[in-house]
Structure formats: C-alpha cells, structure tokens
Short mmCIF file of C-alpha atoms and ligand atoms in Angstrom, two decimals:
data_model
loop_
_atom_site.label_atom_id
_atom_site.label_comp_id
_atom_site.label_asym_id
_atom_site.label_seq_id
_atom_site.Cartn_x
_atom_site.Cartn_y
_atom_site.Cartn_z
CA MET A 1 15.08 31.29 5.03
CA SER A 2 13.09 31.79 8.31
CA THR A 3 9.75 30.38 8.62
CA ALA A 4 8.51 33.76 9.70
CA SER A 5 8.30 35.03 6.12
CA ALA A 6 6.97 31.66 4.95
CA ALA A 7 4.18 32.23 7.65
CA LEU A 8 3.41 35.61 5.84
CA LEU A 9 2.32 33.97 2.75
CA THR A 10 -1.38 34.59 1.73
CA PRO A 11 -3.33 31.97 0.04
CA GLU A 12 -3.56 34.16 -2.99
CA THR A 13 0.10 33.98 -3.26
CA ILE A 14 0.59 30.35 -2.77
CA ALA A 15 -1.82 29.99 -5.59
CA LYS A 16 0.34 31.84 -8.05
CA TYR A 17 2.75 29.12 -7.87
CA GLU A 18 2.83 25.46 -9.11
CA PRO A 19 4.68 22.78 -7.24
CA VAL A 20 6.69 20.16 -9.36
CA ILE A 21 7.58 16.97 -7.50
CA GLY A 22 9.52 13.83 -8.64
CA LEU A 23 9.96 11.03 -6.09
CA GLU A 24 12.89 8.58 -5.92
CA VAL A 25 11.73 5.37 -4.01
CA HIS A 26 13.85 2.74 -2.50
CA VAL A 27 12.35 -0.57 -2.06
CA GLN A 28 14.00 -3.31 -0.26
CA LEU A 29 13.74 -6.75 -2.01
CA ALA A 30 12.29 -9.64 -0.17
CA THR A 31 14.96 -12.15 -1.21
CA ARG A 32 16.34 -14.65 1.51
CA THR A 33 19.88 -13.88 0.66
CA LYS A 34 21.86 -10.59 -0.21
CA ILE A 35 22.41 -9.13 -3.64
CA PHE A 36 26.27 -10.24 -4.19
CA CYS A 37 26.61 -12.95 -1.39
CA GLY A 38 24.83 -15.70 0.23
CA CYS A 39 24.31 -14.00 3.56
CA PRO A 40 20.71 -13.86 5.04
CA THR A 41 18.77 -10.66 4.89
CA GLY A 42 16.85 -11.12 8.05
CA PHE A 43 16.00 -8.28 10.35
CA GLY A 44 17.08 -8.16 13.85
CA ALA A 45 20.13 -10.30 14.02
CA PRO A 46 22.92 -9.50 16.53
CA PRO A 47 25.19 -6.66 15.08
CA ASN A 48 27.65 -7.76 12.35
CA THR A 49 26.79 -11.53 12.24
CA ASN A 50 25.09 -11.71 8.88
CA VAL A 51 28.51 -10.77 7.15
CA CYS A 52 31.03 -12.25 5.02
CA PRO A 53 34.09 -11.19 3.12
CA VAL A 54 31.94 -9.99 0.40
CA CYS A 55 29.60 -7.71 2.01
CA LEU A 56 32.37 -6.70 4.49
CA GLY A 57 34.16 -5.30 1.44
CA LEU A 58 37.36 -7.15 2.16
CA PRO A 59 40.09 -6.91 -0.32
CA GLY A 60 39.92 -9.67 -3.22
CA ALA A 61 36.38 -10.77 -2.47
CA LEU A 62 34.11 -11.13 -5.57
CA PRO A 63 30.58 -10.28 -5.99
CA VAL A 64 28.15 -12.75 -7.54
CA LEU A 65 24.72 -11.30 -8.66
CA ASN A 66 21.56 -13.07 -7.09
CA ARG A 67 19.30 -14.29 -9.69
CA SER A 68 16.23 -13.70 -7.60
CA VAL A 69 17.06 -10.02 -7.46
CA VAL A 70 16.89 -9.73 -11.14
CA GLU A 71 13.76 -11.42 -11.43
CA MET A 72 12.18 -9.26 -8.61
CA ALA A 73 13.32 -6.15 -10.25
CA ALA A 74 12.09 -7.29 -13.46
CA GLN A 75 8.57 -8.06 -11.89
CA ALA A 76 8.73 -4.66 -10.49
CA GLY A 77 9.51 -2.94 -13.77
CA ILE A 78 6.82 -4.90 -15.59
CA ALA A 79 4.29 -4.03 -12.84
CA LEU A 80 5.32 -0.35 -13.30
CA ASN A 81 4.55 -0.68 -17.14
CA CYS A 82 8.22 -0.31 -17.87
CA ARG A 83 10.44 -1.65 -20.62
CA VAL A 84 12.73 -4.45 -19.11
CA ASN A 85 16.02 -4.17 -21.03
CA GLY A 86 17.53 -7.05 -22.39
CA PHE A 87 21.04 -5.73 -21.69
CA SER A 88 21.78 -3.61 -18.56
CA ARG A 89 24.93 -2.93 -16.47
CA LEU A 90 26.10 -2.53 -12.76
CA ALA A 91 27.99 0.68 -12.02
CA ARG A 92 30.07 1.76 -9.27
CA LYS A 93 29.09 4.91 -7.58
CA ASN A 94 31.97 5.87 -5.47
CA TYR A 95 31.56 7.73 -2.08
CA PHE A 96 33.09 7.37 1.26
CA TYR A 97 31.02 6.57 4.24
CA PRO A 98 31.87 4.65 7.55
CA ASP A 99 29.04 2.23 6.89
CA LEU A 100 29.93 1.49 3.09
CA PRO A 101 33.13 -0.55 3.63
CA LYS A 102 33.74 -1.12 0.13
CA GLY A 103 34.03 2.56 -0.60
CA TYR A 104 31.45 2.30 -3.42
CA GLN A 105 27.98 1.30 -3.95
CA ILE A 106 27.11 -1.03 -6.73
CA SER A 107 24.28 0.35 -8.48
CA GLN A 108 23.12 1.14 -12.19
CA PHE A 109 23.90 4.25 -14.06
CA ASP A 110 23.29 4.88 -17.83
CA GLN A 111 22.07 1.40 -18.57
CA PRO A 112 19.43 0.35 -15.84
CA LEU A 113 17.26 -2.73 -15.71
CA ALA A 114 13.93 -1.10 -16.51
CA GLU A 115 12.73 2.25 -17.82
CA HIS A 116 9.81 4.37 -19.49
CA GLY A 117 6.92 3.13 -17.25
CA TYR A 118 4.14 4.85 -15.39
CA VAL A 119 1.95 4.49 -12.54
CA GLU A 120 -1.86 5.26 -12.86
CA VAL A 121 -3.77 6.38 -9.78
CA GLU A 122 -6.90 8.37 -8.61
CA VAL A 123 -6.20 11.49 -6.98
CA ASN A 124 -9.29 13.32 -5.50
CA GLY A 125 -11.54 11.56 -7.97
CA GLU A 126 -9.32 12.29 -11.11
CA MET A 127 -7.29 9.52 -12.88
CA LYS A 128 -3.78 10.76 -13.20
CA ARG A 129 -0.66 9.20 -15.09
CA PHE A 130 2.82 9.68 -13.56
CA GLY A 131 5.92 8.59 -15.48
CA VAL A 132 8.45 6.11 -14.02
CA THR A 133 11.90 7.21 -15.51
CA ARG A 134 13.79 3.88 -14.36
CA VAL A 135 14.05 1.01 -12.06
CA HIS A 136 17.43 -0.09 -11.22
CA ILE A 137 19.10 -2.51 -8.87
CA GLU A 138 21.71 -1.57 -6.13
CA ASP A 139 23.03 -2.90 -2.87
CA ASP A 140 22.31 -1.15 0.69
CA ALA A 141 24.90 0.06 3.08
CA GLY A 142 25.49 -0.92 6.67
CA LYS A 143 24.01 1.16 9.51
CA SER A 144 25.75 3.76 11.51
CA ILE A 145 24.17 3.81 15.07
CA HIS A 146 24.81 7.13 16.80
CA ASP A 147 25.04 6.49 20.56
CA GLY A 148 25.63 10.02 21.67
CA PHE A 149 28.29 11.05 24.17
CA LYS A 150 29.89 8.93 26.69
CA ASP A 151 32.88 10.51 29.00
CA SER A 152 32.75 13.46 26.64
CA GLU A 153 33.57 11.25 23.68
CA ARG A 154 31.03 10.86 20.80
CA TYR A 155 30.30 7.11 19.94
CA THR A 156 29.00 5.84 16.76
CA TYR A 157 28.80 2.04 16.11
CA VAL A 158 28.68 0.41 12.64
CA ASP A 159 26.40 -2.69 11.85
CA LEU A 160 27.04 -4.19 8.70
CA ASN A 161 24.27 -6.70 8.49
CA ARG A 162 22.26 -4.52 6.18
CA SER A 163 25.20 -4.19 3.89
CA GLY A 164 24.63 -5.82 0.60
CA THR A 165 20.84 -6.09 1.03
CA PRO A 166 18.99 -5.76 -2.43
CA LEU A 167 17.20 -2.59 -3.11
CA ILE A 168 15.48 -1.17 -6.16
CA GLU A 169 15.47 2.38 -6.77
CA ILE A 170 12.46 3.90 -8.57
CA VAL A 171 12.81 7.35 -10.15
CA SER A 172 9.77 9.07 -11.22
CA GLU A 173 9.37 11.66 -13.76
CA PRO A 174 8.66 15.30 -12.40
CA ASP A 175 5.10 14.81 -13.06
CA MET A 176 3.48 15.40 -9.73
CA ARG A 177 1.98 18.88 -8.90
CA SER A 178 0.85 18.65 -5.34
CA SER A 179 1.51 16.80 -2.08
CA ASP A 180 -1.54 14.81 -2.71
CA ASP A 181 -0.30 13.67 -6.05
CA ALA A 182 2.87 12.46 -4.36
CA TYR A 183 1.04 10.75 -1.67
CA ALA A 184 -1.32 8.94 -4.10
CA TYR A 185 1.77 7.96 -6.28
CA LEU A 186 3.76 6.36 -3.04
CA THR A 187 0.57 4.57 -2.01
CA ALA A 188 0.24 3.08 -5.47
CA MET A 189 3.71 2.02 -5.49
CA LYS A 190 3.60 0.44 -2.00
CA GLN A 191 0.11 -1.32 -3.16
CA VAL A 192 1.86 -2.82 -6.31
CA MET A 193 5.17 -3.80 -4.79
CA GLN A 194 3.17 -5.73 -2.07
CA PHE A 195 0.82 -7.39 -4.47
CA ILE A 196 3.53 -8.77 -6.47
CA GLU A 197 5.27 -9.71 -3.25
CA VAL A 198 8.66 -8.21 -4.21
CA SER A 199 8.89 -6.44 -0.94
CA THR A 200 6.94 -5.96 2.39
CA CYS A 201 7.22 -2.21 1.97
CA ASP A 202 7.17 -1.98 5.86
CA MET A 203 8.23 1.70 6.23
CA GLU A 204 9.30 1.01 9.82
CA LYS A 205 11.79 -1.11 9.03
CA GLY A 206 12.97 0.82 5.99
CA HIS A 207 11.64 -1.60 3.44
CA LEU A 208 10.28 1.40 1.61
CA ARG A 209 12.06 4.81 1.67
CA CYS A 210 11.22 7.77 -0.17
CA ASP A 211 13.20 11.08 -1.15
CA ALA A 212 11.30 13.93 -2.76
CA ASN A 213 12.48 16.39 -5.31
CA VAL A 214 10.62 19.66 -5.19
CA SER A 215 10.67 22.93 -7.04
CA VAL A 216 8.11 25.70 -7.58
CA ARG A 217 7.52 27.83 -10.50
CA LEU A 218 4.95 30.68 -11.66
CA LYS A 219 1.93 29.08 -13.07
CA GLY A 220 2.37 28.96 -16.76
CA ALA A 221 6.14 29.41 -16.51
CA PRO A 222 7.67 27.27 -19.53
CA LYS A 223 10.51 26.01 -17.33
CA PHE A 224 10.84 24.19 -14.10
CA GLY A 225 12.28 26.13 -11.07
CA THR A 226 15.43 24.88 -9.29
CA LYS A 227 14.66 21.80 -7.05
CA ALA A 228 15.58 20.72 -3.59
CA GLU A 229 15.79 17.26 -2.58
CA VAL A 230 14.17 16.56 0.71
CA LYS A 231 15.27 13.28 2.58
CA ASN A 232 14.16 11.36 5.51
CA LEU A 233 10.62 11.05 4.64
CA ASN A 234 9.87 7.79 6.43
CA SER A 235 6.11 7.92 6.60
CA PHE A 236 3.35 8.67 4.64
CA ARG A 237 2.27 11.40 6.92
CA PHE A 238 5.77 13.05 6.87
CA LEU A 239 6.04 12.92 3.00
CA LYS A 240 2.78 15.24 2.78
CA LEU A 241 3.66 17.40 5.64
CA ALA A 242 7.41 17.89 4.40
CA LEU A 243 6.29 18.74 0.90
CA ASP A 244 3.81 21.24 1.83
CA HIS A 245 6.31 22.84 4.10
CA GLU A 246 9.06 22.69 1.58
CA ILE A 247 6.79 24.11 -1.32
CA GLU A 248 5.76 27.24 1.00
CA ARG A 249 9.38 27.50 1.95
CA GLN A 250 10.51 27.95 -1.54
CA ILE A 251 7.60 30.30 -2.41
CA ALA A 252 8.53 32.42 0.34
CA VAL A 253 12.29 32.39 -0.94
CA ILE A 254 11.33 33.66 -4.28
CA GLU A 255 8.51 36.19 -2.96
CA SER A 256 11.41 37.79 -0.97
CA GLY A 257 13.54 38.26 -4.13
CA GLY A 258 15.81 35.23 -3.31
CA ARG A 259 16.67 32.06 -5.22
CA VAL A 260 16.18 28.64 -4.39
CA ILE A 261 19.40 26.72 -4.10
CA GLN A 262 20.12 23.31 -5.25
CA GLU A 263 20.66 21.26 -2.20
CA THR A 264 19.75 18.27 -0.09
CA ARG A 265 17.41 19.32 2.79
CA LEU A 266 16.49 17.03 5.86
CA TYR A 267 12.94 17.00 7.07
CA ASN A 268 12.70 17.29 10.90
CA PRO A 269 9.26 15.69 12.04
CA ASP A 270 9.79 17.55 15.46
CA SER A 271 9.77 21.15 14.04
CA GLY A 272 7.77 20.10 10.78
CA GLU A 273 10.55 21.97 8.91
CA THR A 274 13.19 21.07 6.36
CA VAL A 275 16.83 22.27 6.89
CA SER A 276 19.58 22.44 4.71
CA MET A 277 21.93 19.26 4.90
CA ARG A 278 24.48 19.72 2.23
CA SER A 279 24.70 21.15 -1.26
CA LYS A 280 23.62 18.71 -3.88
CA GLU A 281 26.18 16.42 -5.28
CA GLU A 282 26.36 15.98 -9.16
CA ALA A 283 26.53 12.68 -10.97
CA HIS A 284 30.23 13.38 -11.65
CA ASP A 285 31.03 13.60 -8.02
CA TYR A 286 30.46 10.07 -7.94
CA ARG A 287 32.88 9.02 -10.61
CA TYR A 288 30.57 6.50 -11.90
CA PHE A 289 32.01 3.65 -13.93
CA PRO A 290 31.11 0.14 -15.24
CA GLU A 291 31.38 -2.48 -12.51
CA PRO A 292 34.56 -4.44 -13.45
CA ASP A 293 33.66 -7.50 -11.13
CA LEU A 294 30.35 -8.27 -12.71
CA VAL A 295 29.36 -9.13 -16.22
CA PRO A 296 26.44 -7.13 -17.67
CA VAL A 297 22.67 -8.28 -16.92
CA ARG A 298 21.28 -10.05 -19.93
CA ILE A 299 17.69 -10.95 -19.82
CA SER A 300 16.28 -13.04 -22.69
CA ASP A 301 13.18 -12.56 -24.28
CA GLU A 302 12.34 -16.02 -23.00
CA TRP A 303 13.43 -15.17 -19.43
CA ARG A 304 11.33 -12.08 -19.40
CA GLU A 305 8.13 -13.88 -20.52
CA LYS A 306 8.74 -16.56 -17.91
CA ILE A 307 8.89 -13.81 -15.29
CA ARG A 308 5.81 -12.24 -16.60
CA ALA A 309 3.80 -15.34 -16.60
CA SER A 310 4.69 -15.94 -13.16
CA MET A 311 3.36 -12.69 -11.82
CA PRO A 312 0.02 -12.27 -10.02
CA GLU A 313 -2.90 -10.34 -11.35
CA LEU A 314 -2.08 -6.62 -10.64
CA PRO A 315 -4.35 -4.48 -8.59
CA ALA A 316 -5.63 -2.34 -11.33
CA ILE A 317 -6.66 -5.29 -13.37
CA LYS A 318 -8.11 -7.03 -10.39
CA LYS A 319 -10.21 -3.99 -9.53
CA LYS A 320 -11.53 -3.97 -13.23
CA ARG A 321 -12.47 -7.67 -12.86
CA PHE A 322 -14.32 -7.19 -9.53
CA THR A 323 -16.45 -4.68 -11.13
CA GLU A 324 -17.18 -6.57 -14.22
CA VAL A 325 -17.31 -10.17 -12.89
CA TYR A 326 -19.00 -9.61 -9.51
CA GLY A 327 -20.80 -6.30 -10.18
CA LEU A 328 -18.98 -4.34 -7.52
CA LYS A 329 -19.46 -0.64 -7.49
CA GLU A 330 -16.11 1.05 -8.27
CA TYR A 331 -15.65 2.03 -4.58
CA ASP A 332 -16.13 -1.33 -3.18
CA ALA A 333 -13.74 -2.74 -5.64
CA ASN A 334 -11.24 -0.33 -4.62
CA VAL A 335 -11.44 -1.12 -1.03
CA LEU A 336 -11.31 -4.81 -1.58
CA THR A 337 -8.45 -4.62 -3.76
CA ALA A 338 -6.36 -2.48 -1.46
CA SER A 339 -4.20 -5.37 -0.35
CA ARG A 340 -3.71 -8.73 -2.06
CA ASP A 341 -4.65 -10.49 1.06
CA LEU A 342 -7.99 -8.87 1.38
CA SER A 343 -8.63 -9.25 -2.38
CA GLU A 344 -7.85 -12.87 -1.95
CA TYR A 345 -10.04 -13.38 1.24
CA TYR A 346 -12.97 -11.72 -0.71
CA GLU A 347 -12.70 -13.97 -3.61
CA GLU A 348 -12.36 -17.32 -1.43
CA ALA A 349 -15.47 -16.00 0.51
CA VAL A 350 -17.43 -15.40 -2.79
CA LYS A 351 -16.54 -19.03 -3.81
CA ALA A 352 -18.28 -20.28 -0.70
CA SER A 353 -21.56 -18.25 -1.29
CA THR A 354 -23.76 -17.38 -4.35
CA ASP A 355 -24.01 -13.59 -3.81
CA PRO A 356 -20.66 -11.58 -4.40
CA LYS A 357 -22.45 -8.31 -3.57
CA ALA A 358 -23.62 -9.32 -0.21
CA VAL A 359 -20.21 -11.02 0.64
CA ALA A 360 -18.73 -7.40 -0.32
CA ASN A 361 -21.12 -5.95 2.16
CA TRP A 362 -20.26 -8.35 4.84
CA VAL A 363 -16.36 -8.03 4.58
CA MET A 364 -16.58 -4.27 4.37
CA GLY A 365 -19.14 -3.94 6.97
CA ASP A 366 -19.09 -6.34 9.98
CA LEU A 367 -15.63 -7.90 9.30
CA MET A 368 -13.64 -4.87 8.53
CA GLY A 369 -15.33 -2.96 11.15
CA LEU A 370 -14.44 -5.73 13.74
CA LEU A 371 -10.68 -6.01 12.52
CA ASN A 372 -10.15 -2.31 12.45
CA ALA A 373 -11.57 -1.95 16.15
CA GLU A 374 -9.01 -4.72 17.20
CA GLY A 375 -6.15 -3.20 15.10
CA LYS A 376 -5.88 -6.57 12.95
CA ASP A 377 -5.50 -7.01 9.18
CA ILE A 378 -7.28 -9.54 7.32
CA THR A 379 -4.67 -12.20 7.66
CA GLN A 380 -5.66 -12.42 11.53
CA SER A 381 -9.12 -12.62 10.83
CA PRO A 382 -10.90 -14.85 13.51
CA VAL A 383 -13.52 -15.63 10.85
CA SER A 384 -12.21 -17.75 7.91
CA ALA A 385 -13.32 -16.48 4.26
CA LYS A 386 -15.01 -19.92 3.71
CA HIS A 387 -17.14 -19.65 6.84
CA LEU A 388 -18.19 -16.06 6.02
CA GLY A 389 -19.11 -17.28 2.52
CA GLU A 390 -21.28 -19.90 4.17
CA LEU A 391 -22.90 -17.63 6.31
CA VAL A 392 -23.89 -15.30 3.26
CA LYS A 393 -25.16 -18.32 1.54
CA MET A 394 -27.22 -19.23 4.30
CA ILE A 395 -28.91 -15.94 4.13
CA THR A 396 -29.42 -15.93 0.27
CA SER A 397 -30.93 -19.41 0.35
CA ASN A 398 -33.48 -18.34 3.03
CA GLU A 399 -32.12 -20.78 5.40
CA ILE A 400 -31.55 -17.94 8.03
CA SER A 401 -32.68 -14.39 8.21
CA GLY A 402 -30.56 -11.46 8.13
CA ALA A 403 -31.41 -10.90 11.86
CA ILE A 404 -30.16 -14.51 12.78
CA ALA A 405 -26.94 -13.86 10.83
CA LYS A 406 -26.18 -10.88 12.86
CA LYS A 407 -26.47 -13.29 15.95
CA ILE A 408 -24.35 -15.97 14.53
CA PHE A 409 -21.51 -13.80 13.23
CA PRO A 410 -20.40 -12.65 16.75
CA LYS A 411 -20.21 -16.27 17.78
CA MET A 412 -18.04 -17.14 14.74
CA VAL A 413 -15.77 -14.30 15.88
CA GLU A 414 -15.71 -15.87 19.21
CA THR A 415 -15.06 -19.47 18.33
CA GLY A 416 -14.10 -19.63 14.93
CA ASP A 417 -16.54 -22.36 14.25
CA ALA A 418 -18.83 -22.64 11.04
CA PRO A 419 -21.97 -20.92 10.98
CA ALA A 420 -24.14 -24.04 10.33
CA VAL A 421 -22.34 -25.52 13.80
CA ILE A 422 -23.29 -22.38 15.61
CA LYS A 423 -26.92 -22.31 14.22
CA GLU A 424 -27.40 -26.03 15.40
CA ARG A 425 -25.76 -25.58 18.86
CA GLU A 426 -27.46 -22.19 19.77
CA GLY A 427 -30.90 -23.38 18.27
CA LEU A 428 -30.80 -20.20 16.18
CA SER A 429 -32.68 -22.14 13.16
CA GLN A 430 -35.19 -20.29 11.26
CA ILE A 431 -38.77 -21.17 11.84
CA SER A 432 -40.46 -21.84 8.56
CA ASP A 433 -42.87 -24.35 10.14
CA THR A 434 -46.22 -22.70 9.26
CA GLY A 435 -47.86 -24.05 12.39
CA ALA A 436 -45.42 -22.47 14.75
CA ILE A 437 -45.54 -19.23 12.88
CA GLU A 438 -49.35 -19.11 12.76
CA LYS A 439 -49.52 -19.38 16.48
CA ILE A 440 -47.41 -16.12 16.74
CA VAL A 441 -49.47 -14.56 13.94
CA ASP A 442 -52.77 -15.05 15.63
CA GLU A 443 -51.31 -13.54 18.87
CA VAL A 444 -50.07 -10.58 17.12
CA ILE A 445 -53.41 -9.86 15.20
CA ALA A 446 -55.35 -10.55 18.63
CA GLY A 447 -52.88 -7.96 20.39
CA ASN A 448 -53.02 -5.28 17.93
CA PRO A 449 -56.71 -4.61 17.01
CA LYS A 450 -56.01 -1.01 15.99
CA GLN A 451 -53.60 -1.85 13.50
CA VAL A 452 -55.59 -4.75 12.16
CA GLU A 453 -58.59 -2.37 11.65
CA GLN A 454 -56.48 0.19 9.72
CA TYR A 455 -55.36 -2.76 7.42
CA ARG A 456 -58.65 -3.72 6.76
CA GLY A 457 -59.71 -0.22 6.10
CA GLY A 458 -57.26 0.17 3.12
CA LYS A 459 -54.26 1.19 5.05
CA THR A 460 -52.15 -1.76 3.76
CA THR A 461 -48.77 -0.34 4.62
CA VAL A 462 -49.43 -1.20 8.32
CA ILE A 463 -48.61 -4.88 7.48
CA GLY A 464 -44.90 -3.84 7.84
CA PHE A 465 -45.60 -2.99 11.48
CA LEU A 466 -47.34 -6.41 12.15
CA VAL A 467 -44.61 -8.25 10.43
CA GLY A 468 -42.06 -6.57 12.72
CA GLN A 469 -44.26 -7.62 15.76
CA VAL A 470 -44.16 -11.28 14.68
CA MET A 471 -40.57 -11.15 14.00
CA LYS A 472 -39.76 -9.66 17.37
CA ALA A 473 -42.00 -12.31 19.13
CA SER A 474 -40.18 -15.10 17.30
CA LYS A 475 -36.80 -13.47 18.48
CA GLY A 476 -35.79 -13.01 14.64
CA GLN A 477 -36.27 -16.48 13.85
CA ALA A 478 -39.42 -16.54 11.74
CA ALA A 479 -39.00 -16.77 7.90
CA PRO A 480 -40.23 -13.45 6.75
CA GLY A 481 -41.91 -14.85 3.77
CA VAL A 482 -43.99 -17.01 5.59
CA VAL A 483 -44.90 -14.40 7.94
CA ASN A 484 -46.15 -12.16 5.30
CA GLU A 485 -48.02 -14.85 3.45
CA LEU A 486 -49.80 -15.85 6.66
CA LEU A 487 -50.63 -12.28 7.66
CA LYS A 488 -52.10 -11.19 4.38
CA LYS A 489 -54.22 -14.35 4.35
CA LYS A 490 -55.58 -14.17 7.85
CA LEU A 491 -56.20 -10.38 7.39
CA GLY A 492 -58.34 -10.96 4.30
P1 ADP B 501 19.73 14.78 -10.41
O1 ADP B 501 20.74 14.31 -11.40
O2 ADP B 501 19.84 16.06 -9.87
O3 ADP B 501 19.66 13.68 -9.28
P2 ADP B 501 17.54 13.64 -11.78
O4 ADP B 501 17.38 14.16 -13.36
O5 ADP B 501 18.22 12.49 -11.55
O6 ADP B 501 18.36 14.81 -10.96
O7 ADP B 501 16.10 13.74 -11.21
C1 ADP B 501 16.24 13.32 -9.94
C2 ADP B 501 14.56 13.38 -9.53
O8 ADP B 501 14.24 14.80 -9.46
C3 ADP B 501 13.66 12.66 -10.39
O9 ADP B 501 12.58 12.15 -9.73
C4 ADP B 501 12.95 13.82 -11.17
O10 ADP B 501 11.59 13.80 -11.40
C5 ADP B 501 12.99 14.99 -10.24
N1 ADP B 501 13.19 16.48 -10.73
C6 ADP B 501 14.14 16.67 -11.89
N2 ADP B 501 14.00 17.86 -12.10
C7 ADP B 501 12.93 18.50 -11.19
C8 ADP B 501 12.51 19.88 -10.96
N3 ADP B 501 12.99 20.95 -11.48
N4 ADP B 501 11.61 19.96 -10.06
C9 ADP B 501 11.28 18.94 -9.33
N5 ADP B 501 11.78 17.47 -9.49
C10 ADP B 501 12.68 17.45 -10.49
ZN1 ZN B 502 27.82 -11.53 2.83
MG1 MG B 503 19.28 11.37 -9.22
#
C-alpha cells in the first residue's frame, strides 16, 4: 500500500471507520537479580559479564524462579484489578534467535499469573474503562548489536547481560477506539507501575515497551476487522503517530478494494510509516508446552493478602483522597498525584503547614515552574517539602505577607535554607509594629490629597490604592491588616 493513496483519504472517508486497538505492554521488573538465576539485572555492565550457565542457556543448567518476580507481578495484577490466580504455570515458547541461547523463552501460556482486570482512565474529559486480559511473567532475551559492515562483512554482536531479566507482559482487551485512548491507557499503566515500584518504566532503557494491535471496521459493523501488529513503539509520541498512520493505511487499503493482511509491521520514526516485517506467527508456531524444569506457581490466599497489604495507596485512590481530605479540585489532585514522588512531597509539605490548598498552589505554581524551567523532577527539588510547608504556614499565620514570601522563596531555592532563617538573615520581617506603620500611613495620606478627598467624599474603594502605596513604601513588609485598620481610622 503506497502512502499516496493514504494521502487521498478525506476526513469524511476516515470518519466512516472505527479503529480498534489492543496493546501488549512489556514491563521490566525492578528486581535486583534475574528471574531464574542470581545474576544482577543492572544496566550498563560490560557485555557478557552479568551471566551464568542458567542465563547463558548452557545444557543441564536448571532455572529457579525468583520469589520477588512472583510478588511484583502479583502486585501489578492487583493494581490492574486482576484476579491473581492461586495456580499458574510457566510454559516454553520455542523460537530461534541468536540472542536467545536456550532456543526458547520461558513465559506463560494458558494459565497466566493474573487475568480479568481493567484500567480506568480519563480520555479528553471522559472516564473510560479498558479491559486487561492478562498479566504474565517471562524472561527477556539478550541483545543483538548490529555493527554494520566492516571489510565487506556484516557484524552483529550478542550481549547476554539482559538474558533472563524478568518481565511482565500485560495484554489488553481490544477496547481502545483511538490513538488518544491508547496513549491514555499506556500513561495510566506507566503511572501505576511506577507508583507500586515494580518498575522504573524508563522507556529509553527499554523498561517499558509497547506493541499495538490495530484494525479498522466500518462504524456499526458487528465484527472486528483483520488486525496488524505494530512493533517498535518506544516512546509515547511514536505510539500515537504510528497508530494514526496505521489506521489511515488500513482505511486506504480497504477503500481501494484491498484487504488488510494479518502481519507484524515495524514503525519507522524517520519516515513516520509502518512497514511490513513478517507475516504474523500463530500460537501453534511456538510449540508451547508446560515448562518441565519448573514446578507450577502456587500463590496461597495468605500470601496474596500479604502482598496486597504491602502495597502503597494506588493513584486513583490517592487522587480521590486528595479531593476529599484536602479539598483540592479534581484538576489539582490529578497533577499532584501524577507521580508517587510528587504526591509524597505534597503531603509532607501539607504536614508542615495548615493550609493544603495554599500548599497545592505553591507546589503547582512557583515550585513546578522552577523545576520545569530547570528540567528537574520533584526528587531534585532544591526546596524541601518541609521548608515549603513552613513558608506557607508563615503566610497563613500572618507572620509574613504573600509579598515577602515571594522574596523568601528564591532565596530558599538558592540556599536550601529554612524560610525562618532567611527571614531573619535578610531582615524580611513583616512590620506589624503599629508605630512604624503609622509613620508610613501618615506620609501616604499627606502625599495623596486627591485620593484622600475622594475617599472622604464617599468613594471608599480608593482605599485599595492607598493600601497599595503603604505596602510599596514599606517594601511589602507592612502587615496588610494593620495598614487597613490604620488608614480607615485616620481617614475618618
Ligand atoms: P494473537 O493470538 O493474534 O496474538 P490475541 O488474541 O492474543 O491475538 O490478541 C493480541 C492483542 O491483539 C490483544 O491486545 C488484543 O486486544 C488485540 N486484538 C485482538 N483482536 C483484535 C482486532 N481485531 N483488532 C485490534 N486488536 C485486536
Ligand atoms: Zn545468570
Ligand atoms: Mg498474542
């Protein structure tokens, strides 16, 4: 299918069709050691140094299942509202590839660890629920490093450090109907996995990988169309671009009288297109059979409950609590629970203050503005949560004015010192000493006879101007309440 005909599609033609999308997401579990041996999982070691007979696939070496893998996968299942099965089995998925020394992957087939879950997420203002078919555990392969041509020979190296790294595969139901749906689903998936700390989900390191299954059908058609699987979607942006391209490609195929064929396609970020890679393999191509070297995985009710009890609060629940307990707006609660670190920073700051809404404003305004400008995340904040909370408390208790707080904050960023310390050192105390303020008030009254006359003539709103003049003359340090009172008294 050429892109030329895809380009001829009118919006009206595209609107006749409905895309259907299901995602297969691989998440690398953050265990210290590999899934079937004690080798470390660390990134960046010299090639082929984190290996042993088991993950090298040497004959006679026997795998032992890592308990943490089962626990983390169960946590993922619970977080995705799945049923975590008391009995599941590992299965051999046979295929040949140079970076798969065993000649098979150990995965799960007909009896996965967890199934029948869902993800709930807001897409363009609408709450949607996408089914999660299953969560299963498996081992990762090594890496082939293609080094191009040298002396007219083609070189590929194999690094088996990654061989045996634990993964979970999360398969969704074909419930998504747009690239926006898929984007929102993957975003929620990443957020949840990071919250429960089963993975860093660092896409650049391949800790979160996504393949998309896509088909299109005429709106209202009873059956799904034939799907293509798009691989190599290693960023959120590429996922959306690749899906939109693939949807249009399939519509163009059908509009020109052709048929979509079931195949695996590769997204090329440079051309923005998907290209055919191979015809789709079927389950029977893999000759799945139960893994004879490992006993089935049994999770007792007790163990499952222990795992559940050890889990942190999930983002959706935290968000709800933030609106109920702190009185935050939905939008603010959303922002402040975007990551676990940010939500914990916020709550720590709230503890040191007395006004959760004001803290939210400071975190989302001044602090996040600063962090974004410097490309930092909340864990790198130069201002500690406790100090930010203290600053807000000083405002709420009228110890300082908002204007002084705005002067103290940049100094907190610079020095990392507590706001009270900066206030003392810089002499930024609020003047609530009536005598000192009275002097300024008298000056302002003397210097603005026109406004004073207006006020006395009944235009009382002009007091705002006069308060402003006093604040200015005091460099923002006069207590606004005292200024107001004094002005009213003196103006009669
Ligand atoms: P296969 O056996 O071909 O891999 P699966 O039933 O395992 O197919 O589904 C793989 C993924 O494809 C799942 O995420 C599922 O939601 C999705 N899927 C299944 N059928 C369709 C379809 N017609 N269009 C889009 N996605 C689909
Ligand atoms: Zn090993
Ligand atoms: Mg499949």
